[in-house]
């Protein structure tokens, strides 16, 4: 039993009041909409006998001002319940309860804009609570676990060997193990919402120092050059600090002033200055050379690491993200880091050395004056932080409006034929004018703002100068300060504002870089690999006995694609999977090959849960021929031997012969060494398919999977392939999906899929006699074929 | 035969307002009495959710098969209409933002704090204008990172302070 389920204090109080024992509670979940659609928190929880619903009951009074929502730190057992108390108060009461024995099932329904938890009570269905989309994952988990509790355990229909009942079988477990169970998606440290509730990373609170160290630690071999770079940067910015001193204090006070320490030594002065600037140029060159080399290499390493990490990820990682945008993200994240090393880091060093150095010099030369100079700085900081960001936003808006304008121009020019053909010139002009006006507006705003801000800033900075001229001048006249010092002073002041301004951007930059780094590490660290047990079960030679029990699967939470799948397949059997497209056939075989892990239930091969079987045993003995054959850039030989790189030439030829591919390969000028994709050589669909079959033959799998292996191929080629497949199928457990039902005549049994379930099982003849789904499918297809045959 | 099939596909099967009676069951689900057939639970799908919210609504049974199409909700009896609209409100739930208390652009995300017709709410959308969609006129649809939707009916009718928060992103 889980005695440490987290329950918010005010729910605990309500439980006490209603006489519910807190430690009997087995599971709790929180939702956020009431029956009117208002934001109001409710909790559903279950103990051994009852299901309770608690809700906030007291509307908060009118909000006087922006009342900050209450933030509570999570203590060990206390939940961070970030309920927005602006809507309802902490008052919570038991609002409904149901006897568990009266409930048949709990399920989560996903709408476009909200979610409903629906209970089956007898024959009736009833909405228990509603929630916003963000609550989906947790509500769904809760529904599943409660439903699993309600269902009487079914008797096992099949005998299972070891590994039965592994993790994930029989419904998700209860309790606090699940991340974020019952918690609002909020950072516990700063109270910000997590941007992505499934990521639970607060960009404000990620430990940037540690991240940065980790970025560096990725590349230990760059430690020395990095340190060298920092040292050089440091020295060269120190040298920059010398200039105002030289031109003021030294030149005016000591060289040009009669009685100065270096009176009249102009030549040496010039030489010294030239020497310093020469040295600093040389340093810069050295720096630049090290820098470009090192950053390029760091990024190269980083990208390589990311790519190899990505190869190890399970397919479901990719499903949740669009592959294209994922690649863009990774690329732009890597770019961000590159910028950081290339520009950000040196800027940071230069600027901080400069700011500190200038301040030290100023204070050293005249601390009183320095303090006076600081008077306008708060105003400048205010402008930098409050007003300039608006200007940057306007700039990015101008960029977007311009892009929109360009796309109109682009559209109507590339589509000019369509525009003319439909006589829509005026409409296009309107569209253009509309966008153009927007660009104009933004441009105006930018003009107005920047023509106000920058002069103001200039004036305020000028104020600093004026103070120096006034007060400092007075000091010079009264002899408290030398004229040279005054000149140096103004020189240094000029060096102060620029780095301050840049530093404010660097902070932003730093945050976004570390966020990028975080995302990259997330891929590198992702736990979405399929997990393999430490001591996997070795199956040297799979017999081919395949069992599915209560298999459930969905690519996305809450949208089941397969449900209640149960079957048992004997070694050597050939199974045809049929059904409308989208019925879940491909999904089924993906699960058998363990490209994805089942959400619930299990699949076992030779009595072993496939999650426990060693990866290499599974990969070596399950062969797939898919509808779309992916050929790598390389020779035909390499492509056939992809799964077995050490295959001998004789083996490869034998495989090609079985696949009926040998003849067409031999007709190619370079035979088996023909490089696909070179010199415009491309293979036809049928030829590619036969290479894929050869690949499978070479692998000599114990379980063969054919997913529409003969689709999109003309009848004659199909016969060739069909013949090849028949040779291949023999003696192996085979799962074949075919669009043309006639291709599956040889199957021992057909599994008919409909909307994610197996609705009929039997041989072709049996199923026809049954006059069910299969019969319908078969007759429609025959009619369609007749139709095309007549039509030509 | 081919011709007949084509017409079969192209015919829109409108629900007859006299024959189709919608109601919300005690459990809070939408049911449909269509002539002699009773559907315990039906789903609604708007064909044009932004421009014609109350027209061309596909009614589907629990299996997802289309039973027919509501041509215009206005043609139905008051009770049916009420039931349909209630269901649509849940299905396309999108609180209307009446006041924007804060929008912060931080770390590549927008952090919102708003008041809606259903209460106060904080949420996060992705950077800049991703997640803010103009849906005709001055109407905006805002979709947060978790898929929740919010609507602004006419941004020019927001108070000045709210508009100022919104302005940079539209
Ligand atoms: N990678 C995926 N991500 C999300 N949904 C998917 C994915 N692949 C398939 N689906 C969905 O799963 C269902 C079953 O698809 P599939 O197994 O490919 O059907 P079949 O092979 O029977 O045509 C479909 O509704 C499809 O949209
Ligand atoms: Mg398929």
PDB file of N, CA and C in Angstrom, chain A residues 32-39 63 66 68 84 86-87 109 111-114 118 123 125-127 130 132-134 186 192-193 195-197 203-204 329 393 396-397 400 511 515 755 783 787, chain B residues 1 27-29 40-41 43 62-63 65 87 90-93 95 101 105-107 109 111 113 116-124 126 128-129 145-150 161 167-170:
ATOM      1  N   UNK A  32      -9.367  20.735 -13.006  1.00  0.00           N
ATOM      2  CA  UNK A  32      -9.446  22.182 -12.842  1.00  0.00           C
ATOM      3  C   UNK A  32     -10.657  22.899 -13.447  1.00  0.00           C
ATOM      4  N   UNK A  33     -11.679  22.147 -13.893  1.00  0.00           N
ATOM      5  CA  UNK A  33     -12.860  22.846 -14.402  1.00  0.00           C
ATOM      6  C   UNK A  33     -14.109  22.346 -13.684  1.00  0.00           C
ATOM      7  N   UNK A  34     -15.052  23.256 -13.423  1.00  0.00           N
ATOM      8  CA  UNK A  34     -16.296  22.795 -12.801  1.00  0.00           C
ATOM      9  C   UNK A  34     -17.386  22.602 -13.860  1.00  0.00           C
ATOM     10  N   UNK A  35     -18.603  22.335 -13.431  1.00  0.00           N
ATOM     11  CA  UNK A  35     -19.648  21.983 -14.390  1.00  0.00           C
ATOM     12  C   UNK A  35     -20.059  23.159 -15.274  1.00  0.00           C
ATOM     13  N   UNK A  36     -19.605  24.368 -14.911  1.00  0.00           N
ATOM     14  CA  UNK A  36     -19.904  25.528 -15.757  1.00  0.00           C
ATOM     15  C   UNK A  36     -18.731  25.887 -16.663  1.00  0.00           C
ATOM     16  N   UNK A  37     -17.642  25.176 -16.466  1.00  0.00           N
ATOM     17  CA  UNK A  37     -16.451  25.512 -17.231  1.00  0.00           C
ATOM     18  C   UNK A  37     -15.601  26.556 -16.540  1.00  0.00           C
ATOM     19  N   UNK A  38     -15.931  26.906 -15.311  1.00  0.00           N
ATOM     20  CA  UNK A  38     -15.104  27.866 -14.575  1.00  0.00           C
ATOM     21  C   UNK A  38     -13.871  27.157 -14.032  1.00  0.00           C
ATOM     22  N   UNK A  39     -12.815  27.932 -13.853  1.00  0.00           N
ATOM     23  CA  UNK A  39     -11.601  27.347 -13.307  1.00  0.00           C
ATOM     24  C   UNK A  39     -11.791  27.112 -11.818  1.00  0.00           C
ATOM     25  N   UNK A  63     -11.451  40.716  -6.937  1.00  0.00           N
ATOM     26  CA  UNK A  63     -10.021  40.925  -6.752  1.00  0.00           C
ATOM     27  C   UNK A  63      -9.723  42.403  -6.655  1.00  0.00           C
ATOM     28  N   UNK A  66      -4.016  43.131  -8.330  1.00  0.00           N
ATOM     29  CA  UNK A  66      -3.403  41.871  -8.719  1.00  0.00           C
ATOM     30  C   UNK A  66      -2.922  41.164  -7.477  1.00  0.00           C
ATOM     31  N   UNK A  68      -1.216  38.303  -5.789  1.00  0.00           N
ATOM     32  CA  UNK A  68      -0.295  37.240  -6.164  1.00  0.00           C
ATOM     33  C   UNK A  68      -0.858  35.904  -5.697  1.00  0.00           C
ATOM     34  N   UNK A  84      -5.031  28.433  -8.313  1.00  0.00           N
ATOM     35  CA  UNK A  84      -5.154  29.872  -8.433  1.00  0.00           C
ATOM     36  C   UNK A  84      -6.255  30.336  -7.479  1.00  0.00           C
ATOM     37  N   UNK A  86      -7.314  33.034  -6.783  1.00  0.00           N
ATOM     38  CA  UNK A  86      -8.058  34.233  -7.151  1.00  0.00           C
ATOM     39  C   UNK A  86      -9.491  33.892  -7.541  1.00  0.00           C
ATOM     40  N   UNK A  87      -9.721  32.624  -7.910  1.00  0.00           N
ATOM     41  CA  UNK A  87     -11.061  32.244  -8.345  1.00  0.00           C
ATOM     42  C   UNK A  87     -11.898  31.681  -7.201  1.00  0.00           C
ATOM     43  N   UNK A 109     -12.078  11.269 -21.794  1.00  0.00           N
ATOM     44  CA  UNK A 109     -12.394  11.596 -23.176  1.00  0.00           C
ATOM     45  C   UNK A 109     -11.737  12.915 -23.548  1.00  0.00           C
ATOM     46  N   UNK A 111     -11.428  16.137 -25.854  1.00  0.00           N
ATOM     47  CA  UNK A 111     -12.082  16.988 -26.841  1.00  0.00           C
ATOM     48  C   UNK A 111     -11.053  17.954 -27.410  1.00  0.00           C
ATOM     49  N   UNK A 112     -11.526  18.813 -28.310  1.00  0.00           N
ATOM     50  CA  UNK A 112     -10.611  19.788 -28.896  1.00  0.00           C
ATOM     51  C   UNK A 112     -10.077  20.732 -27.826  1.00  0.00           C
ATOM     52  N   UNK A 113     -10.976  21.138 -26.913  1.00  0.00           N
ATOM     53  CA  UNK A 113     -10.560  22.151 -25.951  1.00  0.00           C
ATOM     54  C   UNK A 113     -10.620  21.738 -24.499  1.00  0.00           C
ATOM     55  N   UNK A 114     -11.122  20.554 -24.207  1.00  0.00           N
ATOM     56  CA  UNK A 114     -11.190  20.152 -22.803  1.00  0.00           C
ATOM     57  C   UNK A 114     -11.192  18.632 -22.686  1.00  0.00           C
ATOM     58  N   UNK A 118     -15.171  10.246 -17.547  1.00  0.00           N
ATOM     59  CA  UNK A 118     -16.499   9.653 -17.637  1.00  0.00           C
ATOM     60  C   UNK A 118     -16.516   8.315 -16.916  1.00  0.00           C
ATOM     61  N   UNK A 123     -25.347   0.746 -16.801  1.00  0.00           N
ATOM     62  CA  UNK A 123     -25.391   0.951 -18.241  1.00  0.00           C
ATOM     63  C   UNK A 123     -25.219   2.413 -18.621  1.00  0.00           C
ATOM     64  N   UNK A 125     -23.634   6.269 -18.606  1.00  0.00           N
ATOM     65  CA  UNK A 125     -22.340   6.923 -18.516  1.00  0.00           C
ATOM     66  C   UNK A 125     -22.538   8.288 -17.899  1.00  0.00           C
ATOM     67  N   UNK A 126     -21.580   8.689 -17.108  1.00  0.00           N
ATOM     68  CA  UNK A 126     -21.735   9.952 -16.413  1.00  0.00           C
ATOM     69  C   UNK A 126     -20.419  10.708 -16.346  1.00  0.00           C
ATOM     70  N   UNK A 127     -20.486  12.003 -16.604  1.00  0.00           N
ATOM     71  CA  UNK A 127     -19.293  12.832 -16.495  1.00  0.00           C
ATOM     72  C   UNK A 127     -19.017  13.095 -15.024  1.00  0.00           C
ATOM     73  N   UNK A 130     -14.603  17.602 -15.228  1.00  0.00           N
ATOM     74  CA  UNK A 130     -14.040  18.101 -16.477  1.00  0.00           C
ATOM     75  C   UNK A 130     -12.692  18.731 -16.155  1.00  0.00           C
ATOM     76  N   UNK A 132      -8.993  20.890 -18.012  1.00  0.00           N
ATOM     77  CA  UNK A 132      -8.387  21.501 -19.178  1.00  0.00           C
ATOM     78  C   UNK A 132      -7.395  20.516 -19.773  1.00  0.00           C
ATOM     79  N   UNK A 133      -6.906  20.817 -20.965  1.00  0.00           N
ATOM     80  CA  UNK A 133      -6.081  19.867 -21.696  1.00  0.00           C
ATOM     81  C   UNK A 133      -4.809  19.491 -20.947  1.00  0.00           C
ATOM     82  N   UNK A 134      -4.284  20.431 -20.197  1.00  0.00           N
ATOM     83  CA  UNK A 134      -3.039  20.156 -19.484  1.00  0.00           C
ATOM     84  C   UNK A 134      -3.186  19.054 -18.444  1.00  0.00           C
ATOM     85  N   UNK A 186       4.235  23.470 -12.237  1.00  0.00           N
ATOM     86  CA  UNK A 186       4.855  24.721 -11.844  1.00  0.00           C
ATOM     87  C   UNK A 186       6.199  24.451 -11.215  1.00  0.00           C
ATOM     88  N   UNK A 192       7.053  29.716 -11.363  1.00  0.00           N
ATOM     89  CA  UNK A 192       6.682  29.882 -12.767  1.00  0.00           C
ATOM     90  C   UNK A 192       6.086  28.589 -13.293  1.00  0.00           C
ATOM     91  N   UNK A 193       5.147  28.727 -14.231  1.00  0.00           N
ATOM     92  CA  UNK A 193       4.651  27.531 -14.908  1.00  0.00           C
ATOM     93  C   UNK A 193       5.788  26.943 -15.728  1.00  0.00           C
ATOM     94  N   UNK A 195       7.153  25.803 -19.012  1.00  0.00           N
ATOM     95  CA  UNK A 195       6.702  26.046 -20.380  1.00  0.00           C
ATOM     96  C   UNK A 195       6.130  24.767 -20.984  1.00  0.00           C
ATOM     97  N   UNK A 196       6.833  23.694 -20.818  1.00  0.00           N
ATOM     98  CA  UNK A 196       6.353  22.426 -21.336  1.00  0.00           C
ATOM     99  C   UNK A 196       6.143  21.483 -20.151  1.00  0.00           C
ATOM    100  N   UNK A 197       4.871  21.252 -19.799  1.00  0.00           N
ATOM    101  CA  UNK A 197       4.622  20.488 -18.570  1.00  0.00           C
ATOM    102  C   UNK A 197       5.195  19.084 -18.612  1.00  0.00           C
ATOM    103  N   UNK A 203      13.115  27.309 -17.142  1.00  0.00           N
ATOM    104  CA  UNK A 203      14.274  27.980 -17.728  1.00  0.00           C
ATOM    105  C   UNK A 203      14.897  28.995 -16.772  1.00  0.00           C
ATOM    106  N   UNK A 204      14.111  29.438 -15.811  1.00  0.00           N
ATOM    107  CA  UNK A 204      14.636  30.414 -14.862  1.00  0.00           C
ATOM    108  C   UNK A 204      15.545  29.742 -13.831  1.00  0.00           C
ATOM    109  N   UNK A 329      15.543  22.339 -34.318  1.00  0.00           N
ATOM    110  CA  UNK A 329      15.829  22.697 -32.939  1.00  0.00           C
ATOM    111  C   UNK A 329      17.272  22.355 -32.593  1.00  0.00           C
ATOM    112  N   UNK A 393      11.364  44.373 -29.556  1.00  0.00           N
ATOM    113  CA  UNK A 393      10.146  43.675 -29.965  1.00  0.00           C
ATOM    114  C   UNK A 393       9.618  44.262 -31.265  1.00  0.00           C
ATOM    115  N   UNK A 396      11.555  42.978 -34.129  1.00  0.00           N
ATOM    116  CA  UNK A 396      11.239  41.622 -34.585  1.00  0.00           C
ATOM    117  C   UNK A 396       9.873  41.624 -35.256  1.00  0.00           C
ATOM    118  N   UNK A 397       9.029  42.564 -34.844  1.00  0.00           N
ATOM    119  CA  UNK A 397       7.731  42.646 -35.496  1.00  0.00           C
ATOM    120  C   UNK A 397       7.881  43.170 -36.922  1.00  0.00           C
ATOM    121  N   UNK A 400       8.794  40.375 -38.998  1.00  0.00           N
ATOM    122  CA  UNK A 400       7.694  39.470 -39.338  1.00  0.00           C
ATOM    123  C   UNK A 400       6.733  40.075 -40.348  1.00  0.00           C
ATOM    124  N   UNK A 511      21.088  33.004 -20.764  1.00  0.00           N
ATOM    125  CA  UNK A 511      19.918  32.193 -20.434  1.00  0.00           C
ATOM    126  C   UNK A 511      19.498  31.345 -21.613  1.00  0.00           C
ATOM    127  N   UNK A 515      19.542  27.325 -21.990  1.00  0.00           N
ATOM    128  CA  UNK A 515      18.304  26.620 -22.319  1.00  0.00           C
ATOM    129  C   UNK A 515      18.538  25.679 -23.499  1.00  0.00           C
ATOM    130  N   UNK A 755     -10.855  -0.825 -36.291  1.00  0.00           N
ATOM    131  CA  UNK A 755     -10.754   0.224 -35.263  1.00  0.00           C
ATOM    132  C   UNK A 755      -9.932  -0.224 -34.065  1.00  0.00           C
ATOM    133  N   UNK A 783     -15.237  -6.324 -56.247  1.00  0.00           N
ATOM    134  CA  UNK A 783     -16.012  -5.454 -57.131  1.00  0.00           C
ATOM    135  C   UNK A 783     -15.131  -4.340 -57.669  1.00  0.00           C
ATOM    136  N   UNK A 787     -14.140  -3.528 -61.508  1.00  0.00           N
ATOM    137  CA  UNK A 787     -14.390  -2.201 -62.047  1.00  0.00           C
ATOM    138  C   UNK A 787     -13.155  -1.674 -62.770  1.00  0.00           C
TER     139      UNK A 787
ATOM    140  N   UNK B   1     -22.279   2.306 -62.414  1.00  0.00           N
ATOM    141  CA  UNK B   1     -22.048   2.012 -60.997  1.00  0.00           C
ATOM    142  C   UNK B   1     -21.149   3.066 -60.366  1.00  0.00           C
ATOM    143  N   UNK B  27     -26.197  12.090 -17.066  1.00  0.00           N
ATOM    144  CA  UNK B  27     -24.762  11.980 -16.841  1.00  0.00           C
ATOM    145  C   UNK B  27     -23.960  13.084 -17.495  1.00  0.00           C
ATOM    146  N   UNK B  28     -24.617  13.969 -18.233  1.00  0.00           N
ATOM    147  CA  UNK B  28     -23.914  15.082 -18.840  1.00  0.00           C
ATOM    148  C   UNK B  28     -23.451  14.820 -20.259  1.00  0.00           C
ATOM    149  N   UNK B  29     -24.008  13.782 -20.899  1.00  0.00           N
ATOM    150  CA  UNK B  29     -23.568  13.456 -22.255  1.00  0.00           C
ATOM    151  C   UNK B  29     -24.659  13.788 -23.263  1.00  0.00           C
ATOM    152  N   UNK B  40     -27.250   6.879 -27.548  1.00  0.00           N
ATOM    153  CA  UNK B  40     -27.014   7.242 -26.163  1.00  0.00           C
ATOM    154  C   UNK B  40     -25.961   8.344 -26.048  1.00  0.00           C
ATOM    155  N   UNK B  41     -25.003   8.298 -26.967  1.00  0.00           N
ATOM    156  CA  UNK B  41     -23.922   9.279 -26.881  1.00  0.00           C
ATOM    157  C   UNK B  41     -23.466   9.622 -28.290  1.00  0.00           C
ATOM    158  N   UNK B  43     -21.115  12.464 -30.809  1.00  0.00           N
ATOM    159  CA  UNK B  43     -20.052  13.471 -30.817  1.00  0.00           C
ATOM    160  C   UNK B  43     -20.349  14.533 -31.864  1.00  0.00           C
ATOM    161  N   UNK B  62     -20.789   6.665 -31.465  1.00  0.00           N
ATOM    162  CA  UNK B  62     -19.646   6.312 -30.627  1.00  0.00           C
ATOM    163  C   UNK B  62     -18.519   5.659 -31.417  1.00  0.00           C
ATOM    164  N   UNK B  63     -18.889   5.084 -32.553  1.00  0.00           N
ATOM    165  CA  UNK B  63     -17.866   4.438 -33.374  1.00  0.00           C
ATOM    166  C   UNK B  63     -17.179   5.440 -34.289  1.00  0.00           C
ATOM    167  N   UNK B  65     -18.777   6.975 -36.746  1.00  0.00           N
ATOM    168  CA  UNK B  65     -19.464   7.026 -38.045  1.00  0.00           C
ATOM    169  C   UNK B  65     -20.393   8.240 -38.064  1.00  0.00           C
ATOM    170  N   UNK B  87     -22.938  21.055 -25.533  1.00  0.00           N
ATOM    171  CA  UNK B  87     -21.924  20.084 -25.910  1.00  0.00           C
ATOM    172  C   UNK B  87     -20.775  20.773 -26.664  1.00  0.00           C
ATOM    173  N   UNK B  90     -18.265  22.494 -24.436  1.00  0.00           N
ATOM    174  CA  UNK B  90     -17.252  21.623 -23.835  1.00  0.00           C
ATOM    175  C   UNK B  90     -16.231  21.168 -24.848  1.00  0.00           C
ATOM    176  N   UNK B  91     -16.758  20.760 -25.974  1.00  0.00           N
ATOM    177  CA  UNK B  91     -15.881  20.177 -26.974  1.00  0.00           C
ATOM    178  C   UNK B  91     -14.856  21.191 -27.473  1.00  0.00           C
ATOM    179  N   UNK B  92     -15.327  22.411 -27.707  1.00  0.00           N
ATOM    180  CA  UNK B  92     -14.425  23.457 -28.204  1.00  0.00           C
ATOM    181  C   UNK B  92     -14.182  24.475 -27.108  1.00  0.00           C
ATOM    182  N   UNK B  93     -14.032  23.971 -25.919  1.00  0.00           N
ATOM    183  CA  UNK B  93     -13.875  24.828 -24.753  1.00  0.00           C
ATOM    184  C   UNK B  93     -12.740  25.826 -24.964  1.00  0.00           C
ATOM    185  N   UNK B  95     -12.035  29.526 -23.029  1.00  0.00           N
ATOM    186  CA  UNK B  95     -12.443  30.697 -22.262  1.00  0.00           C
ATOM    187  C   UNK B  95     -12.091  31.983 -23.008  1.00  0.00           C
ATOM    188  N   UNK B 101      -3.515  40.577 -17.532  1.00  0.00           N
ATOM    189  CA  UNK B 101      -2.864  41.179 -16.379  1.00  0.00           C
ATOM    190  C   UNK B 101      -1.364  41.273 -16.584  1.00  0.00           C
ATOM    191  N   UNK B 105       7.753  38.050 -21.705  1.00  0.00           N
ATOM    192  CA  UNK B 105       8.494  37.329 -22.731  1.00  0.00           C
ATOM    193  C   UNK B 105       9.820  36.922 -22.109  1.00  0.00           C
ATOM    194  N   UNK B 106       9.893  35.659 -21.688  1.00  0.00           N
ATOM    195  CA  UNK B 106      11.110  35.220 -21.011  1.00  0.00           C
ATOM    196  C   UNK B 106      11.566  33.879 -21.545  1.00  0.00           C
ATOM    197  N   UNK B 107      12.838  33.753 -21.691  1.00  0.00           N
ATOM    198  CA  UNK B 107      13.438  32.459 -22.060  1.00  0.00           C
ATOM    199  C   UNK B 107      12.759  31.846 -23.274  1.00  0.00           C
ATOM    200  N   UNK B 109       9.699  32.032 -24.166  1.00  0.00           N
ATOM    201  CA  UNK B 109       8.296  31.677 -23.994  1.00  0.00           C
ATOM    202  C   UNK B 109       7.532  32.903 -23.535  1.00  0.00           C
ATOM    203  N   UNK B 111       4.812  34.100 -20.883  1.00  0.00           N
ATOM    204  CA  UNK B 111       4.125  33.725 -19.652  1.00  0.00           C
ATOM    205  C   UNK B 111       2.935  34.660 -19.493  1.00  0.00           C
ATOM    206  N   UNK B 113      -0.762  35.945 -17.761  1.00  0.00           N
ATOM    207  CA  UNK B 113      -1.645  35.949 -16.609  1.00  0.00           C
ATOM    208  C   UNK B 113      -2.872  36.728 -17.054  1.00  0.00           C
ATOM    209  N   UNK B 116     -10.402  35.573 -17.509  1.00  0.00           N
ATOM    210  CA  UNK B 116     -11.274  35.124 -18.572  1.00  0.00           C
ATOM    211  C   UNK B 116     -12.708  35.127 -18.062  1.00  0.00           C
ATOM    212  N   UNK B 117     -13.629  34.810 -18.952  1.00  0.00           N
ATOM    213  CA  UNK B 117     -15.016  34.729 -18.503  1.00  0.00           C
ATOM    214  C   UNK B 117     -15.221  33.540 -17.562  1.00  0.00           C
ATOM    215  N   UNK B 118     -14.203  32.704 -17.416  1.00  0.00           N
ATOM    216  CA  UNK B 118     -14.303  31.584 -16.482  1.00  0.00           C
ATOM    217  C   UNK B 118     -13.355  31.707 -15.303  1.00  0.00           C
ATOM    218  N   UNK B 119     -12.755  32.872 -15.130  1.00  0.00           N
ATOM    219  CA  UNK B 119     -11.889  33.069 -13.980  1.00  0.00           C
ATOM    220  C   UNK B 119     -10.463  33.428 -14.366  1.00  0.00           C
ATOM    221  N   UNK B 120      -9.644  33.566 -13.354  1.00  0.00           N
ATOM    222  CA  UNK B 120      -8.249  33.935 -13.580  1.00  0.00           C
ATOM    223  C   UNK B 120      -7.454  32.720 -14.003  1.00  0.00           C
ATOM    224  N   UNK B 121      -6.389  32.973 -14.757  1.00  0.00           N
ATOM    225  CA  UNK B 121      -5.644  31.843 -15.268  1.00  0.00           C
ATOM    226  C   UNK B 121      -4.246  32.269 -15.677  1.00  0.00           C
ATOM    227  N   UNK B 122      -3.288  31.392 -15.402  1.00  0.00           N
ATOM    228  CA  UNK B 122      -1.924  31.609 -15.897  1.00  0.00           C
ATOM    229  C   UNK B 122      -1.582  30.496 -16.858  1.00  0.00           C
ATOM    230  N   UNK B 123      -0.892  30.830 -17.921  1.00  0.00           N
ATOM    231  CA  UNK B 123      -0.468  29.775 -18.841  1.00  0.00           C
ATOM    232  C   UNK B 123       0.751  30.235 -19.626  1.00  0.00           C
ATOM    233  N   UNK B 124       1.317  29.314 -20.382  1.00  0.00           N
ATOM    234  CA  UNK B 124       2.534  29.617 -21.140  1.00  0.00           C
ATOM    235  C   UNK B 124       2.335  29.258 -22.598  1.00  0.00           C
ATOM    236  N   UNK B 126       4.343  29.301 -26.584  1.00  0.00           N
ATOM    237  CA  UNK B 126       5.681  29.281 -27.147  1.00  0.00           C
ATOM    238  C   UNK B 126       6.063  30.677 -27.644  1.00  0.00           C
ATOM    239  N   UNK B 128       7.121  34.250 -28.926  1.00  0.00           N
ATOM    240  CA  UNK B 128       6.586  35.232 -29.838  1.00  0.00           C
ATOM    241  C   UNK B 128       5.173  34.883 -30.277  1.00  0.00           C
ATOM    242  N   UNK B 129       4.934  34.955 -31.576  1.00  0.00           N
ATOM    243  CA  UNK B 129       3.553  34.803 -32.011  1.00  0.00           C
ATOM    244  C   UNK B 129       3.163  33.357 -32.292  1.00  0.00           C
ATOM    245  N   UNK B 145       0.885  25.753 -24.357  1.00  0.00           N
ATOM    246  CA  UNK B 145       1.766  24.623 -24.606  1.00  0.00           C
ATOM    247  C   UNK B 145       1.092  23.276 -24.370  1.00  0.00           C
ATOM    248  N   UNK B 146       0.052  23.252 -23.562  1.00  0.00           N
ATOM    249  CA  UNK B 146      -0.582  21.966 -23.290  1.00  0.00           C
ATOM    250  C   UNK B 146      -1.779  21.735 -24.195  1.00  0.00           C
ATOM    251  N   UNK B 147      -2.091  22.694 -25.072  1.00  0.00           N
ATOM    252  CA  UNK B 147      -3.210  22.502 -25.982  1.00  0.00           C
ATOM    253  C   UNK B 147      -4.488  23.191 -25.539  1.00  0.00           C
ATOM    254  N   UNK B 148      -4.457  23.879 -24.403  1.00  0.00           N
ATOM    255  CA  UNK B 148      -5.641  24.638 -24.002  1.00  0.00           C
ATOM    256  C   UNK B 148      -5.828  25.823 -24.921  1.00  0.00           C
ATOM    257  N   UNK B 149      -7.117  26.172 -25.130  1.00  0.00           N
ATOM    258  CA  UNK B 149      -7.388  27.279 -26.037  1.00  0.00           C
ATOM    259  C   UNK B 149      -8.037  28.426 -25.295  1.00  0.00           C
ATOM    260  N   UNK B 150      -7.699  29.609 -25.718  1.00  0.00           N
ATOM    261  CA  UNK B 150      -8.301  30.820 -25.182  1.00  0.00           C
ATOM    262  C   UNK B 150      -8.648  31.696 -26.364  1.00  0.00           C
ATOM    263  N   UNK B 161      -4.489  48.825 -21.143  1.00  0.00           N
ATOM    264  CA  UNK B 161      -3.378  48.129 -20.509  1.00  0.00           C
ATOM    265  C   UNK B 161      -3.205  46.718 -21.092  1.00  0.00           C
ATOM    266  N   UNK B 167      -0.002  43.874 -27.791  1.00  0.00           N
ATOM    267  CA  UNK B 167       0.401  44.544 -29.021  1.00  0.00           C
ATOM    268  C   UNK B 167       1.644  43.979 -29.712  1.00  0.00           C
ATOM    269  N   UNK B 168       2.729  43.754 -28.956  1.00  0.00           N
ATOM    270  CA  UNK B 168       3.937  43.325 -29.660  1.00  0.00           C
ATOM    271  C   UNK B 168       3.787  41.994 -30.387  1.00  0.00           C
ATOM    272  N   UNK B 169       2.744  41.255 -30.076  1.00  0.00           N
ATOM    273  CA  UNK B 169       2.675  39.892 -30.639  1.00  0.00           C
ATOM    274  C   UNK B 169       1.626  39.719 -31.713  1.00  0.00           C
ATOM    275  N   UNK B 170       0.919  40.793 -32.054  1.00  0.00           N
ATOM    276  CA  UNK B 170      -0.103  40.614 -33.090  1.00  0.00           C
ATOM    277  C   UNK B 170       0.209  41.413 -34.338  1.00  0.00           C
TER     278      UNK B 170
END
